[in-house]
Amino acid sequence: MTAYPAAGDYYKAVQAPARVFTVPKLQAAEFVWDSLGPTLARGSSAVVFQASVEGRPQALRCYIRNDASSRDRYSALDAYLATQDLSPYVSGTTWLDGAIQVNRATWPVLTMDWIDGRTLNEYVDFLVAASNAAALTTLAAKWRELVALLQNHEFTHGDLQHGNIMVDQEGRLRLVDFDGVWIPQLAGQSPPTEFGHPNYQHPMQHVWGRWLDTFSAMVIYLSLVALGKDPALWLALYNSKNLLFAKNDFFPPFKTEAWKQLAAMGDPQVNELVRRLQECCDPDWVSINSLEMTLDQQAVTPARQPIPVEQRWWEKRPVAAAGSPVAGFPVAGSAADGSASRPWSQGTPPAAPQAPPAAAASSSAASSSAASSSAASSSAASSSAASSSPGPSSAAATGAAQAATARIAAGSLPAPPPLSAPLGLAGTGPMPQLRQTMAPPGVTIWWSAPGSPSSAGSRPGPTPYGHVPPGPGPHGSVPRGPVPPAPGSPMPGPSAPGSPMPGPSAPAPPASATKPQPGPVAGAIALGLGIVLLIVGAAGHVSVIVIVGLVAAAWGIWRLVTGAGTKPPG
């Protein structure tokens, strides 16, 4: 079978749409160009162009691999979306067979609505740069709400990661790239050839089915919740290919930098989410529930006997002595917070010991302060109560947590920067605005700046020992103030009896007038002479002449740039 065209082949072809497209509406398409050519975004399986098709902004997806997707898969997706209400989060697509001719063959083109927005990592970077922690918290709640909607409609994206999630100009989350999608209509077909981004997928298990997105959705949700509480995590853990986690973080014993940073926060909600994600990192774990059910799983898990220490796959170490701290991530009910340690979701947590009155009052005051400061904290408290309280009260607490999440998600998100506005580098926020005017050469040369001893037209007069002339201190100049004596020099003190009283110090001899040097004319002559010597030395392979030419040329350039009449320092 003929190999699919490369991205560069498509890039050249779309520059003449009337000649290469076989579909009339694409022949009349107007592509968006930058200073070099048509704008494009390249993925692992396709390249995407932006064009105006029949007056509507469209994204044209051209495949560079023959196993990426097929007409049957996207036809089934279109039929599914026609019966589901997932707009605007999931937009419809159109598969066009043989729509573009490249390398003497025709190839399919997938068209979809163009989303004017930013990818999730770019949008988070925008919020972090603005120190907008409230918007990050709202983003986390909106993400959890979106995942619940998708999973309730039996829609699985298959590759949830920062590059496939966008935020449009209305602050809405949008999904793109449906090559790995699972819907009931595709249940009997073979799975896609790609397993999704490794920084978001389970390290061992990848079962293509209804609940495949649960693990990656939890990774994103925990990252956004943590960033809403401490945006500084972004600079510490973001590397442009993730949010906070990398694939190496999903293996025991969970001692990587990401887990350490989250543990240092000491936040109850983050600790609980961390514990649940670590449960899901079990090599034998297979997702059989939605994200909501996984987060609330312990509220409905039947009580079991605690698992013996020797059978805990994540703890391969001897049992710590009673009362001694156990290294690792602090979780609710662990020895780190004063209660008996418990295994992960396989056991029922024991009742917490009775706190002293003073401690209870302090804890109550802290809880009241946290509840009044953030709705997210109340959500965390409700979730924690749901994990430790069986029966109807557990269901009520779960409902309260979901209501708190919905209340936060009801907030609006700021619009991302338009695509025409440059974003900053990874994790650094917006790029600084550079000055568009250049300073005169004399200003940029520190030894010829005004106030420096060697500047033209400035002749320092006699100054007492230990002082410098007043004036502004440019870069490289000595700061104003007394200069300490050199080590070993005699320190002034009371004079000995009979010794003469010190009188006024003799004035320092006036500085000799600096002999003016030739001006720019001498620099031009030296530069020309240096160039001649360089040519002669290079032609004759005489290194000495080449060196002399370099020195003369350098001196001439310096003379032309500074235009000063004094010698450089040293």
PDB file of N, CA, C and O in Angstrom, residues 259-301:
ATOM      1  N   TRP A 259       4.891  13.927  43.636  1.00  0.00           N
ATOM      2  CA  TRP A 259       4.239  13.521  44.885  1.00  0.00           C
ATOM      3  C   TRP A 259       4.801  14.311  46.073  1.00  0.00           C
ATOM      4  O   TRP A 259       4.052  14.652  46.997  1.00  0.00           O
ATOM      5  N   LYS A 260       6.081  14.604  46.052  1.00  0.00           N
ATOM      6  CA  LYS A 260       6.670  15.374  47.148  1.00  0.00           C
ATOM      7  C   LYS A 260       6.090  16.791  47.193  1.00  0.00           C
ATOM      8  O   LYS A 260       5.798  17.316  48.273  1.00  0.00           O
ATOM      9  N   GLN A 261       5.940  17.387  46.023  1.00  0.00           N
ATOM     10  CA  GLN A 261       5.387  18.737  45.983  1.00  0.00           C
ATOM     11  C   GLN A 261       3.943  18.754  46.488  1.00  0.00           C
ATOM     12  O   GLN A 261       3.528  19.657  47.232  1.00  0.00           O
ATOM     13  N   LEU A 262       3.163  17.766  46.100  1.00  0.00           N
ATOM     14  CA  LEU A 262       1.778  17.707  46.553  1.00  0.00           C
ATOM     15  C   LEU A 262       1.698  17.412  48.045  1.00  0.00           C
ATOM     16  O   LEU A 262       0.831  17.945  48.749  1.00  0.00           O
ATOM     17  N   ALA A 263       2.573  16.547  48.540  1.00  0.00           N
ATOM     18  CA  ALA A 263       2.567  16.249  49.973  1.00  0.00           C
ATOM     19  C   ALA A 263       2.921  17.479  50.794  1.00  0.00           C
ATOM     20  O   ALA A 263       2.384  17.682  51.889  1.00  0.00           O
ATOM     21  N   ALA A 264       3.825  18.313  50.273  1.00  0.00           N
ATOM     22  CA  ALA A 264       4.242  19.500  51.017  1.00  0.00           C
ATOM     23  C   ALA A 264       3.118  20.512  51.162  1.00  0.00           C
ATOM     24  O   ALA A 264       3.175  21.376  52.038  1.00  0.00           O
ATOM     25  N   MET A 265       2.089  20.414  50.332  1.00  0.00           N
ATOM     26  CA  MET A 265       0.979  21.363  50.448  1.00  0.00           C
ATOM     27  C   MET A 265       0.211  21.143  51.746  1.00  0.00           C
ATOM     28  O   MET A 265      -0.280  22.103  52.344  1.00  0.00           O
ATOM     29  N   GLY A 266       0.069  19.886  52.172  1.00  0.00           N
ATOM     30  CA  GLY A 266      -0.674  19.603  53.392  1.00  0.00           C
ATOM     31  C   GLY A 266      -2.148  19.931  53.296  1.00  0.00           C
ATOM     32  O   GLY A 266      -2.780  20.253  54.307  1.00  0.00           O
ATOM     33  N   ASP A 267      -2.717  19.852  52.096  1.00  0.00           N
ATOM     34  CA  ASP A 267      -4.125  20.188  51.905  1.00  0.00           C
ATOM     35  C   ASP A 267      -4.968  18.917  51.960  1.00  0.00           C
ATOM     36  O   ASP A 267      -4.671  17.941  51.258  1.00  0.00           O
ATOM     37  N   PRO A 268      -6.034  18.874  52.763  1.00  0.00           N
ATOM     38  CA  PRO A 268      -6.820  17.638  52.894  1.00  0.00           C
ATOM     39  C   PRO A 268      -7.435  17.171  51.578  1.00  0.00           C
ATOM     40  O   PRO A 268      -7.431  15.980  51.286  1.00  0.00           O
ATOM     41  N   GLN A 269      -7.971  18.079  50.782  1.00  0.00           N
ATOM     42  CA  GLN A 269      -8.591  17.676  49.524  1.00  0.00           C
ATOM     43  C   GLN A 269      -7.550  17.108  48.560  1.00  0.00           C
ATOM     44  O   GLN A 269      -7.775  16.081  47.923  1.00  0.00           O
ATOM     45  N   VAL A 270      -6.398  17.757  48.468  1.00  0.00           N
ATOM     46  CA  VAL A 270      -5.340  17.257  47.599  1.00  0.00           C
ATOM     47  C   VAL A 270      -4.840  15.906  48.099  1.00  0.00           C
ATOM     48  O   VAL A 270      -4.605  14.979  47.306  1.00  0.00           O
ATOM     49  N   ASN A 271      -4.675  15.761  49.405  1.00  0.00           N
ATOM     50  CA  ASN A 271      -4.216  14.484  49.957  1.00  0.00           C
ATOM     51  C   ASN A 271      -5.185  13.353  49.624  1.00  0.00           C
ATOM     52  O   ASN A 271      -4.767  12.240  49.299  1.00  0.00           O
ATOM     53  N   GLU A 272      -6.471  13.635  49.709  1.00  0.00           N
ATOM     54  CA  GLU A 272      -7.469  12.595  49.411  1.00  0.00           C
ATOM     55  C   GLU A 272      -7.441  12.226  47.932  1.00  0.00           C
ATOM     56  O   GLU A 272      -7.521  11.057  47.566  1.00  0.00           O
ATOM     57  N   LEU A 273      -7.325  13.207  47.053  1.00  0.00           N
ATOM     58  CA  LEU A 273      -7.247  12.916  45.622  1.00  0.00           C
ATOM     59  C   LEU A 273      -5.963  12.175  45.277  1.00  0.00           C
ATOM     60  O   LEU A 273      -5.961  11.287  44.411  1.00  0.00           O
ATOM     61  N   VAL A 274      -4.876  12.528  45.944  1.00  0.00           N
ATOM     62  CA  VAL A 274      -3.617  11.826  45.726  1.00  0.00           C
ATOM     63  C   VAL A 274      -3.753  10.363  46.113  1.00  0.00           C
ATOM     64  O   VAL A 274      -3.291   9.460  45.402  1.00  0.00           O
ATOM     65  N   ARG A 275      -4.374  10.121  47.256  1.00  0.00           N
ATOM     66  CA  ARG A 275      -4.540   8.738  47.704  1.00  0.00           C
ATOM     67  C   ARG A 275      -5.358   7.938  46.692  1.00  0.00           C
ATOM     68  O   ARG A 275      -5.015   6.784  46.379  1.00  0.00           O
ATOM     69  N   ARG A 276      -6.408   8.524  46.177  1.00  0.00           N
ATOM     70  CA  ARG A 276      -7.242   7.810  45.213  1.00  0.00           C
ATOM     71  C   ARG A 276      -6.499   7.558  43.903  1.00  0.00           C
ATOM     72  O   ARG A 276      -6.643   6.497  43.293  1.00  0.00           O
ATOM     73  N   LEU A 277      -5.727   8.534  43.434  1.00  0.00           N
ATOM     74  CA  LEU A 277      -4.964   8.319  42.202  1.00  0.00           C
ATOM     75  C   LEU A 277      -3.912   7.237  42.405  1.00  0.00           C
ATOM     76  O   LEU A 277      -3.665   6.419  41.506  1.00  0.00           O
ATOM     77  N   GLN A 278      -3.269   7.212  43.562  1.00  0.00           N
ATOM     78  CA  GLN A 278      -2.293   6.160  43.822  1.00  0.00           C
ATOM     79  C   GLN A 278      -2.953   4.787  43.874  1.00  0.00           C
ATOM     80  O   GLN A 278      -2.347   3.789  43.474  1.00  0.00           O
ATOM     81  N   GLU A 279      -4.169   4.704  44.352  1.00  0.00           N
ATOM     82  CA  GLU A 279      -4.902   3.449  44.293  1.00  0.00           C
ATOM     83  C   GLU A 279      -5.066   2.991  42.850  1.00  0.00           C
ATOM     84  O   GLU A 279      -4.900   1.810  42.541  1.00  0.00           O
ATOM     85  N   CYS A 280      -5.389   3.932  41.980  1.00  0.00           N
ATOM     86  CA  CYS A 280      -5.612   3.593  40.567  1.00  0.00           C
ATOM     87  C   CYS A 280      -4.321   3.227  39.847  1.00  0.00           C
ATOM     88  O   CYS A 280      -4.379   2.659  38.744  1.00  0.00           O
ATOM     89  N   CYS A 281      -3.175   3.548  40.425  1.00  0.00           N
ATOM     90  CA  CYS A 281      -1.892   3.206  39.805  1.00  0.00           C
ATOM     91  C   CYS A 281      -1.487   1.758  40.073  1.00  0.00           C
ATOM     92  O   CYS A 281      -0.420   1.333  39.608  1.00  0.00           O
ATOM     93  N   ASP A 282      -2.284   1.008  40.817  1.00  0.00           N
ATOM     94  CA  ASP A 282      -2.020  -0.411  41.036  1.00  0.00           C
ATOM     95  C   ASP A 282      -1.876  -1.102  39.676  1.00  0.00           C
ATOM     96  O   ASP A 282      -2.714  -0.906  38.785  1.00  0.00           O
ATOM     97  N   PRO A 283      -0.822  -1.910  39.465  1.00  0.00           N
ATOM     98  CA  PRO A 283      -0.649  -2.565  38.160  1.00  0.00           C
ATOM     99  C   PRO A 283      -1.835  -3.419  37.737  1.00  0.00           C
ATOM    100  O   PRO A 283      -2.069  -3.599  36.541  1.00  0.00           O
ATOM    101  N   ASP A 284      -2.588  -3.928  38.699  1.00  0.00           N
ATOM    102  CA  ASP A 284      -3.735  -4.781  38.374  1.00  0.00           C
ATOM    103  C   ASP A 284      -5.046  -4.000  38.311  1.00  0.00           C
ATOM    104  O   ASP A 284      -6.104  -4.606  38.087  1.00  0.00           O
ATOM    105  N   TRP A 285      -4.998  -2.697  38.505  1.00  0.00           N
ATOM    106  CA  TRP A 285      -6.231  -1.908  38.512  1.00  0.00           C
ATOM    107  C   TRP A 285      -6.772  -1.768  37.101  1.00  0.00           C
ATOM    108  O   TRP A 285      -6.035  -1.485  36.151  1.00  0.00           O
ATOM    109  N   VAL A 286      -8.057  -1.975  36.950  1.00  0.00           N
ATOM    110  CA  VAL A 286      -8.746  -1.788  35.682  1.00  0.00           C
ATOM    111  C   VAL A 286      -9.958  -0.912  35.956  1.00  0.00           C
ATOM    112  O   VAL A 286     -10.730  -1.188  36.886  1.00  0.00           O
ATOM    113  N   SER A 287     -10.132   0.102  35.172  1.00  0.00           N
ATOM    114  CA  SER A 287     -11.229   1.029  35.382  1.00  0.00           C
ATOM    115  C   SER A 287     -12.552   0.366  35.035  1.00  0.00           C
ATOM    116  O   SER A 287     -12.769  -0.087  33.899  1.00  0.00           O
ATOM    117  N   ILE A 288     -13.443   0.308  36.016  1.00  0.00           N
ATOM    118  CA  ILE A 288     -14.774  -0.260  35.810  1.00  0.00           C
ATOM    119  C   ILE A 288     -15.859   0.716  36.244  1.00  0.00           C
ATOM    120  O   ILE A 288     -17.031   0.347  36.281  1.00  0.00           O
ATOM    121  N   ASN A 289     -15.464   1.937  36.555  1.00  0.00           N
ATOM    122  CA  ASN A 289     -16.406   2.940  37.033  1.00  0.00           C
ATOM    123  C   ASN A 289     -16.096   4.285  36.406  1.00  0.00           C
ATOM    124  O   ASN A 289     -15.022   4.496  35.831  1.00  0.00           O
ATOM    125  N   SER A 290     -17.021   5.203  36.566  1.00  0.00           N
ATOM    126  CA  SER A 290     -16.821   6.576  36.110  1.00  0.00           C
ATOM    127  C   SER A 290     -15.906   7.310  37.079  1.00  0.00           C
ATOM    128  O   SER A 290     -15.546   6.800  38.145  1.00  0.00           O
ATOM    129  N   LEU A 291     -15.540   8.519  36.711  1.00  0.00           N
ATOM    130  CA  LEU A 291     -14.716   9.331  37.598  1.00  0.00           C
ATOM    131  C   LEU A 291     -15.458   9.618  38.893  1.00  0.00           C
ATOM    132  O   LEU A 291     -14.864   9.540  39.985  1.00  0.00           O
ATOM    133  N   GLU A 292     -16.737   9.950  38.815  1.00  0.00           N
ATOM    134  CA  GLU A 292     -17.499  10.249  40.023  1.00  0.00           C
ATOM    135  C   GLU A 292     -17.566   9.039  40.945  1.00  0.00           C
ATOM    136  O   GLU A 292     -17.378   9.165  42.161  1.00  0.00           O
ATOM    137  N   MET A 293     -17.809   7.881  40.390  1.00  0.00           N
ATOM    138  CA  MET A 293     -17.899   6.679  41.218  1.00  0.00           C
ATOM    139  C   MET A 293     -16.547   6.315  41.801  1.00  0.00           C
ATOM    140  O   MET A 293     -16.453   5.797  42.912  1.00  0.00           O
ATOM    141  N   THR A 294     -15.494   6.578  41.060  1.00  0.00           N
ATOM    142  CA  THR A 294     -14.159   6.285  41.580  1.00  0.00           C
ATOM    143  C   THR A 294     -13.806   7.220  42.722  1.00  0.00           C
ATOM    144  O   THR A 294     -13.223   6.804  43.730  1.00  0.00           O
ATOM    145  N   LEU A 295     -14.159   8.504  42.592  1.00  0.00           N
ATOM    146  CA  LEU A 295     -13.878   9.450  43.671  1.00  0.00           C
ATOM    147  C   LEU A 295     -14.694   9.137  44.921  1.00  0.00           C
ATOM    148  O   LEU A 295     -14.232   9.375  46.040  1.00  0.00           O
ATOM    149  N   ASP A 296     -15.899   8.606  44.745  1.00  0.00           N
ATOM    150  CA  ASP A 296     -16.767   8.301  45.880  1.00  0.00           C
ATOM    151  C   ASP A 296     -16.798   6.809  46.201  1.00  0.00           C
ATOM    152  O   ASP A 296     -17.684   6.350  46.922  1.00  0.00           O
ATOM    153  N   GLN A 297     -15.830   6.066  45.695  1.00  0.00           N
ATOM    154  CA  GLN A 297     -15.889   4.618  45.793  1.00  0.00           C
ATOM    155  C   GLN A 297     -15.901   4.127  47.231  1.00  0.00           C
ATOM    156  O   GLN A 297     -16.597   3.179  47.564  1.00  0.00           O
ATOM    157  N   GLN A 298     -15.144   4.761  48.101  1.00  0.00           N
ATOM    158  CA  GLN A 298     -15.052   4.255  49.460  1.00  0.00           C
ATOM    159  C   GLN A 298     -16.344   4.426  50.229  1.00  0.00           C
ATOM    160  O   GLN A 298     -16.558   3.754  51.229  1.00  0.00           O
ATOM    161  N   ALA A 299     -17.211   5.295  49.787  1.00  0.00           N
ATOM    162  CA  ALA A 299     -18.489   5.453  50.481  1.00  0.00           C
ATOM    163  C   ALA A 299     -19.383   4.240  50.299  1.00  0.00           C
ATOM    164  O   ALA A 299     -20.267   3.987  51.097  1.00  0.00           O
ATOM    165  N   VAL A 300     -19.145   3.461  49.209  1.00  0.00           N
ATOM    166  CA  VAL A 300     -19.991   2.309  48.945  1.00  0.00           C
ATOM    167  C   VAL A 300     -19.219   1.011  49.020  1.00  0.00           C
ATOM    168  O   VAL A 300     -19.769  -0.046  48.765  1.00  0.00           O
ATOM    169  N   THR A 301     -17.930   1.055  49.368  1.00  0.00           N
ATOM    170  CA  THR A 301     -17.128  -0.155  49.453  1.00  0.00           C
ATOM    171  C   THR A 301     -17.468  -0.898  50.730  1.00  0.00           C
ATOM    172  O   THR A 301     -17.411  -0.318  51.811  1.00  0.00           O
TER     173      THR A 301
END
